[in-house]
């Protein structure tokens, strides 16, 4: 049975989508069957995986409302073993409809178990907010990866996310765990990056991944070409970092 992992942080631009797409792609190289579910109406994971987010895709919303089946919505990517459930243009409007459904926050958990056994990993790429879609993802997930950028005030604001995790554990999903905190956009040459890493390892003892994702131009460029970094430039530092992260996760 697969593992469902939410990738969440209410701040934008911290590396959630970069991690979902590139960690998923790296795990697929180890012949792990991976599904990325684009939970963000902005559709960045959809674009980064090589699809047009403005097309009339079937998204997780249509599946939750039983207007589409998994087999009709999931798309093949360029990488064997890596699949995507894209975002769609009507996702924001449909979210309101879901919020009015009785027990709507648990619909994702109930439906995603229908395909959980088909994959080794299911990544839920959450939007940069603490709203319905992030809540639903945490309720459905086995664990959560928290990307943490190496910037000033990086640790501030995480208290809100951790508070939500605790509430979800208490009310909906007692088995939800923190898979790990992932330091992103790291530049070991700067004092600030080193300080953020030190504080993170102190604040989350034993929960910060050994692998650190560096600032890397090639990693930033890859989404504009609709490719994971391993297809765009596998020799880059960004690609090697995500391959190492995949090895670290498989070694746990």
Tab-separated table of C-alpha atoms in Angstrom, residues 41-127:
chain	number	residue	atom	x	y	z
A	41	UNK	CA	-5.664	26.064	-8.151
A	42	UNK	CA	-2.608	27.965	-9.457
A	43	UNK	CA	-1.602	24.726	-11.177
A	44	UNK	CA	2.161	25.086	-10.883
A	45	UNK	CA	2.789	21.354	-10.493
A	46	UNK	CA	0.699	20.771	-13.613
A	47	UNK	CA	2.874	23.192	-15.594
A	48	UNK	CA	6.125	21.866	-14.127
A	49	UNK	CA	5.182	18.331	-15.176
A	50	UNK	CA	4.657	19.446	-18.779
A	51	UNK	CA	0.900	20.041	-19.017
A	52	UNK	CA	-1.221	23.092	-19.807
A	53	UNK	CA	-3.028	24.170	-16.646
A	54	UNK	CA	-5.503	26.194	-18.736
A	55	UNK	CA	-6.819	23.115	-20.509
A	56	UNK	CA	-10.089	21.585	-19.385
A	57	UNK	CA	-8.356	18.982	-17.254
A	58	UNK	CA	-10.172	16.722	-14.863
A	59	UNK	CA	-8.824	17.629	-11.425
A	60	UNK	CA	-9.115	16.309	-7.891
A	61	UNK	CA	-12.264	18.435	-7.518
A	62	UNK	CA	-14.118	16.510	-10.242
A	63	UNK	CA	-13.076	13.264	-8.597
A	64	UNK	CA	-14.277	14.389	-5.172
A	65	UNK	CA	-17.606	15.499	-6.644
A	66	UNK	CA	-17.803	12.181	-8.559
A	67	UNK	CA	-17.892	13.971	-11.891
A	68	UNK	CA	-14.842	12.024	-13.084
A	69	UNK	CA	-13.032	8.756	-12.399
A	70	UNK	CA	-9.392	8.443	-11.423
A	71	UNK	CA	-8.544	6.555	-14.621
A	72	UNK	CA	-9.951	9.345	-16.775
A	73	UNK	CA	-8.184	12.137	-14.884
A	74	UNK	CA	-4.665	10.838	-14.183
A	75	UNK	CA	-2.092	11.680	-16.859
A	76	UNK	CA	1.098	9.926	-17.897
A	77	UNK	CA	4.281	12.020	-17.806
A	78	UNK	CA	7.531	11.735	-19.762
A	79	UNK	CA	8.971	9.658	-16.948
A	80	UNK	CA	7.973	6.048	-16.541
A	81	UNK	CA	6.294	5.367	-13.159
A	82	UNK	CA	5.482	9.085	-12.648
A	83	UNK	CA	1.873	10.215	-13.083
A	84	UNK	CA	0.014	13.453	-12.460
A	85	UNK	CA	-3.490	14.441	-11.456
A	86	UNK	CA	-3.548	18.016	-12.785
A	87	UNK	CA	-5.161	21.201	-11.604
A	88	UNK	CA	-7.987	22.719	-13.656
A	89	UNK	CA	-9.269	26.257	-14.341
A	90	UNK	CA	-12.534	25.679	-12.460
A	91	UNK	CA	-10.864	24.428	-9.307
A	92	UNK	CA	-11.359	27.590	-7.251
A	93	UNK	CA	-15.082	27.839	-7.964
A	94	UNK	CA	-15.623	24.132	-7.336
A	95	UNK	CA	-13.813	24.403	-4.002
A	96	UNK	CA	-16.713	26.496	-2.709
A	97	UNK	CA	-19.118	23.749	-3.747
A	98	UNK	CA	-17.066	21.178	-1.857
A	99	UNK	CA	-16.944	23.305	1.286
A	100	UNK	CA	-20.748	23.227	1.389
A	101	UNK	CA	-20.822	19.419	1.257
A	102	UNK	CA	-21.476	17.717	4.586
A	103	UNK	CA	-18.214	16.140	5.715
A	104	UNK	CA	-16.513	17.756	2.729
A	105	UNK	CA	-13.157	17.993	4.493
A	106	UNK	CA	-12.913	14.170	4.639
A	107	UNK	CA	-13.904	13.495	1.013
A	108	UNK	CA	-10.292	13.461	-0.165
A	109	UNK	CA	-9.303	10.913	2.472
A	110	UNK	CA	-12.198	8.676	1.531
A	111	UNK	CA	-11.611	8.818	-2.208
A	112	UNK	CA	-7.827	8.680	-2.326
A	113	UNK	CA	-7.867	5.285	-0.633
A	114	UNK	CA	-9.475	3.980	-3.825
A	115	UNK	CA	-6.139	4.315	-5.645
A	116	UNK	CA	-3.650	4.205	-2.762
A	117	UNK	CA	-2.659	0.610	-3.481
A	118	UNK	CA	-1.799	1.485	-7.091
A	119	UNK	CA	1.146	3.678	-6.066
A	120	UNK	CA	4.169	3.588	-3.786
A	121	UNK	CA	3.954	7.346	-3.126
A	122	UNK	CA	1.154	9.872	-3.561
A	123	UNK	CA	2.276	13.499	-3.154
A	124	UNK	CA	-0.345	16.161	-2.442
A	125	UNK	CA	1.045	19.518	-3.589
A	126	UNK	CA	-0.844	21.928	-1.308
A	127	UNK	CA	-1.677	25.570	-2.060
